Coordinates of C-alpha atoms and ligand atoms in Angstrom, one line a residue:
M204 CA 0.2 0.1 -0.3
S205 CA 1.3 3.5 -1.0
V206 CA 1.8 5.9 1.4
R207 CA -0.3 8.9 1.4
V208 CA 0.9 12.3 1.5
L209 CA -1.0 15.6 2.0
V210 CA 0.2 18.8 1.0
V211 CA -1.1 21.9 2.0
E212 CA 0.2 25.4 0.4
D213 CA -0.8 27.9 -1.1
E214 CA 1.7 28.9 -3.3
E215 CA 0.4 27.1 -6.7
N216 CA 4.2 26.8 -8.3
L217 CA 5.6 25.1 -5.0
L218 CA 2.4 22.7 -4.5
T219 CA 2.9 21.4 -7.7
L220 CA 6.8 21.0 -7.7
L221 CA 6.4 19.0 -4.9
R222 CA 3.5 16.8 -6.1
K223 CA 5.5 16.1 -8.6
Y224 CA 8.7 15.1 -6.7
L225 CA 6.3 13.5 -4.2
E226 CA 4.7 11.8 -6.9
R227 CA 7.9 10.7 -8.3
E228 CA 8.6 8.5 -5.4
G229 CA 5.7 6.6 -5.4
F230 CA 3.9 8.5 -2.9
E231 CA -0.3 8.8 -3.5
V232 CA -0.3 12.6 -3.2
H233 CA -3.2 14.8 -2.1
E234 CA -3.3 18.7 -2.4
T235 CA -5.1 21.6 -0.9
L236 CA -4.4 25.1 -1.1
D237 CA -6.6 26.0 1.9
G238 CA -6.3 25.2 5.4
R239 CA -9.8 24.8 6.0
E240 CA -10.2 22.5 3.2
A241 CA -6.8 20.6 4.2
L242 CA -8.9 19.0 7.4
E243 CA -11.8 18.1 5.1
V244 CA -9.2 16.0 2.6
A245 CA -7.5 14.8 6.0
R246 CA -10.6 13.1 7.4
R247 CA -11.4 11.7 3.8
V248 CA -8.0 10.5 2.8
D249 CA -6.1 9.6 6.6
P250 CA -2.9 10.7 5.1
D251 CA 0.3 9.1 6.6
V252 CA 2.0 12.5 5.9
V253 CA 1.3 15.9 6.0
V254 CA 2.8 19.0 4.5
L255 CA 1.6 21.8 6.0
D256 CA 2.4 25.5 5.2
W257 CA 2.7 27.7 7.9
M258 CA 1.4 30.8 6.3
L259 CA -2.1 30.0 4.6
P260 CA -5.5 31.3 3.7
G261 CA -8.7 30.7 5.9
L262 CA -7.0 28.3 8.5
D263 CA -3.3 29.0 9.3
G264 CA -0.8 26.4 9.5
M265 CA -0.9 25.8 13.6
E266 CA -4.3 26.0 13.8
V267 CA -5.0 23.3 11.3
L268 CA -2.6 21.3 13.0
R269 CA -4.2 21.5 16.0
E270 CA -7.5 20.4 14.3
L271 CA -5.3 17.7 12.8
R272 CA -4.0 16.2 15.6
R273 CA -7.6 15.5 17.2
F274 CA -7.9 12.5 14.8
S275 CA -5.1 12.0 12.8
E276 CA -1.4 10.4 13.9
A277 CA -0.2 11.7 10.5
Y278 CA 3.8 12.9 10.6
V279 CA 3.7 16.4 10.0
I280 CA 6.5 18.8 8.3
M281 CA 5.8 22.6 8.9
L282 CA 6.9 24.7 6.0
T283 CA 8.3 28.3 7.1
A284 CA 9.6 31.0 4.8
R285 CA 11.5 32.5 8.2
A286 CA 14.1 30.8 10.2
D287 CA 13.7 32.3 12.9
E288 CA 9.8 31.2 13.0
V289 CA 11.1 27.8 13.4
D290 CA 11.4 28.8 17.0
R291 CA 8.4 29.9 17.7
I292 CA 6.2 27.4 15.9
V293 CA 8.3 24.7 18.2
G294 CA 7.5 26.6 21.6
L295 CA 3.7 26.5 20.4
S296 CA 4.0 23.0 21.2
T297 CA 2.6 22.7 18.1
G298 CA 3.1 18.8 17.9
A299 CA 4.9 19.1 14.1
D300 CA 7.3 16.4 13.9
D301 CA 9.8 18.2 11.6
Y302 CA 10.5 21.7 10.2
L303 CA 11.5 23.0 7.0
V304 CA 12.4 26.5 5.8
K305 CA 11.8 28.3 2.5
P306 CA 13.5 27.8 0.0
F307 CA 14.2 24.3 0.1
S308 CA 15.0 21.5 -2.4
P309 CA 12.0 19.2 -2.9
G310 CA 14.8 16.6 -2.8
E311 CA 15.4 17.7 0.9
L312 CA 11.6 17.3 1.6
V313 CA 11.8 13.6 -0.1
A314 CA 14.7 12.8 2.4
R315 CA 12.9 14.2 5.7
V316 CA 10.0 12.2 4.7
R317 CA 11.2 9.3 4.4
A318 CA 13.4 9.4 7.5
M319 CA 10.1 9.6 8.8
L320 CA 8.4 7.4 7.9
R321 CA 11.4 5.0 9.0
R322 CA 11.0 6.1 12.7
P323 CA 8.1 4.0 15.0
R324 CA 4.7 5.9 15.5
G325 CA 3.5 6.2 19.1
G326 CA 0.1 4.4 18.2
A327 CA 0.4 3.5 14.9
S328 CA -0.1 -0.2 13.8
S329 CA 3.7 -0.5 12.2
A330 CA 4.6 0.6 16.0
R331 CA 2.3 -1.7 17.6
D332 CA 3.2 -4.6 15.6
R333 CA 6.8 -4.0 16.4
V334 CA 8.3 -6.5 18.8
E335 CA 9.6 -4.7 21.5
E336 CA 11.3 -6.5 24.1
D337 CA 12.4 -3.1 26.6
A338 CA 11.0 -3.0 30.2
P339 CA 9.9 -0.1 31.7
L340 CA 12.2 2.2 33.1
S341 CA 11.2 3.9 36.1
F342 CA 13.2 7.0 37.9
G343 CA 11.1 8.0 41.1
E344 CA 8.1 9.9 39.5
L345 CA 8.8 9.3 36.1
T346 CA 8.4 5.7 34.0
V347 CA 9.1 5.6 30.8
D348 CA 7.6 2.6 28.9
P349 CA 9.5 1.7 25.6
A350 CA 6.9 -1.3 24.9
R351 CA 4.0 0.9 25.5
R352 CA 5.4 3.7 24.2
E353 CA 4.2 5.6 27.7
V354 CA 5.3 8.3 29.8
R355 CA 4.0 8.6 33.1
L356 CA 4.6 11.5 35.6
L357 CA 3.5 10.5 39.2
G358 CA 0.8 8.0 37.6
E359 CA -0.4 10.6 35.0
E360 CA 0.3 9.8 31.0
V361 CA 1.9 12.5 29.6
S362 CA 1.4 13.4 25.9
L363 CA 4.7 13.7 24.3
T364 CA 5.0 13.6 20.2
A365 CA 6.6 10.9 18.5
L366 CA 10.0 13.1 18.7
E367 CA 9.8 14.0 22.2
F368 CA 9.2 10.3 23.2
E369 CA 12.0 8.8 20.8
L370 CA 14.2 12.0 22.4
L371 CA 13.7 10.7 26.4
A372 CA 13.6 6.9 25.3
A373 CA 17.1 7.3 23.9
L374 CA 18.5 9.8 26.7
A375 CA 16.6 7.6 29.5
S376 CA 17.9 4.1 28.1
R377 CA 21.5 5.0 29.4
P378 CA 21.3 7.2 32.3
G379 CA 24.2 9.1 32.5
F380 CA 25.6 8.5 29.4
V381 CA 26.7 12.0 27.4
F382 CA 24.7 12.0 24.1
S383 CA 26.1 14.3 21.9
R384 CA 23.1 16.7 19.4
S385 CA 24.7 14.9 16.4
R386 CA 24.4 11.2 17.8
L387 CA 20.7 12.2 19.3
L388 CA 20.0 13.6 15.6
E389 CA 21.0 10.2 14.1
R390 CA 19.4 7.9 16.6
V391 CA 16.0 9.9 16.8
W392 CA 15.6 11.8 13.6
G393 CA 17.5 9.1 11.5
E394 CA 20.9 9.3 9.4
N395 CA 19.5 11.4 6.0
Y396 CA 18.5 14.1 8.4
F397 CA 19.9 17.5 7.0
G398 CA 18.8 20.0 9.3
S399 CA 20.7 22.2 12.2
D400 CA 21.5 20.8 15.7
H401 CA 19.4 23.2 16.9
V402 CA 16.1 21.4 16.3
V403 CA 17.2 19.2 19.1
D404 CA 17.5 22.1 21.8
V405 CA 13.9 23.1 20.8
H406 CA 12.8 19.8 21.2
V407 CA 14.5 18.8 24.6
A408 CA 13.0 22.2 25.4
N409 CA 9.5 21.3 24.7
L410 CA 10.1 17.7 26.3
R411 CA 11.2 19.3 29.9
K412 CA 8.6 21.7 29.7
K413 CA 6.1 18.4 29.5
L414 CA 8.3 16.8 32.9
K415 CA 7.7 19.8 34.2
D416 CA 11.7 20.0 34.3
D417 CA 13.2 23.1 35.4
P418 CA 15.7 24.0 32.6
S419 CA 18.1 25.5 35.0
D420 CA 18.1 22.4 37.6
P421 CA 16.7 19.7 35.8
R422 CA 15.7 16.6 37.5
Y423 CA 15.8 14.2 34.2
V424 CA 17.4 15.7 30.8
Q425 CA 20.4 17.4 32.0
T426 CA 22.4 19.7 29.5
V427 CA 26.3 19.0 29.1
R428 CA 27.8 22.5 27.7
G429 CA 28.8 22.4 24.4
V430 CA 28.1 18.9 24.0
G431 CA 24.7 17.8 24.4
Y432 CA 22.5 16.4 26.9
R433 CA 22.3 13.1 29.4
F434 CA 19.8 11.9 31.2
R435 CA 20.5 12.0 34.9
R436 CA 21.1 9.3 36.8
P437 CA 18.8 8.4 39.1
Ligands
CA100 CA1 2.1 30.1 2.5

C-alpha cells in the first residue's frame, strides 16, 4: 500500500513542484491550497504524512495542526518562510514532527519524509506490531515504557510527540551517558536528516516543559555544555 501524503500549500508553483517530486517517489499525493479544506481532505484520505505550510488562507498552519491532531496521527512537516519562525512554531508545542525553512529543495523534503517513515510512531499499527523487549524504565516519579510508548509522571500519562518520546527513550536508555546533538539527531531523526543541530535543543526544551523539568536545575534531562544532553542518574 502506498504512503499517502497531503500537501497543504497556497503557493501553487511550489505545490505543483512538491506534488511532482513526491509522486515520482511513489507516494500517493493529495493537495490543497487552503487550511480549512486541508482538514476535510485529511478526514477523507487519512494521510500518513502532512506537509503543511505555516501561512495559509482560511486557517493558518498552526490551527490546522491543532485540529488535525484531534483525529490524526500523521507525521507533520511544517513549512515556514523564515528561519526565526521555527523557534516560535516549536515553542508553541504545535506537535509538528519536523520543519523546513523556505526555500528548500524538493529532494530535501523527500529525504525528510523518508526519514520520518522509518521512525516508529506511537499508536500507529507499525509501531504496535514491532516486537519490543524493552522493560519499562522507572526514575522516581517518572516512568518510561518503550514497549507501550508511554510516559507517566506521578502516574499520569504525559502526552509526547513521536520525536519527544524517541528523544526521551534514547536518553533514558543510558542514564549518565552523554549524547552529543549529532548522535541524538542520528538516532532520533535518522541518518538522512540534513537540518541543524538546533532542532534537538528546541525539542528538548519542549520535553522538559512536559516533564515539568526546570531547565536551570533539571531532574531528568541535563545539558552538557558544548556537547549535548544526558539523562540524570537516579
Ligand atoms: Ca503560504
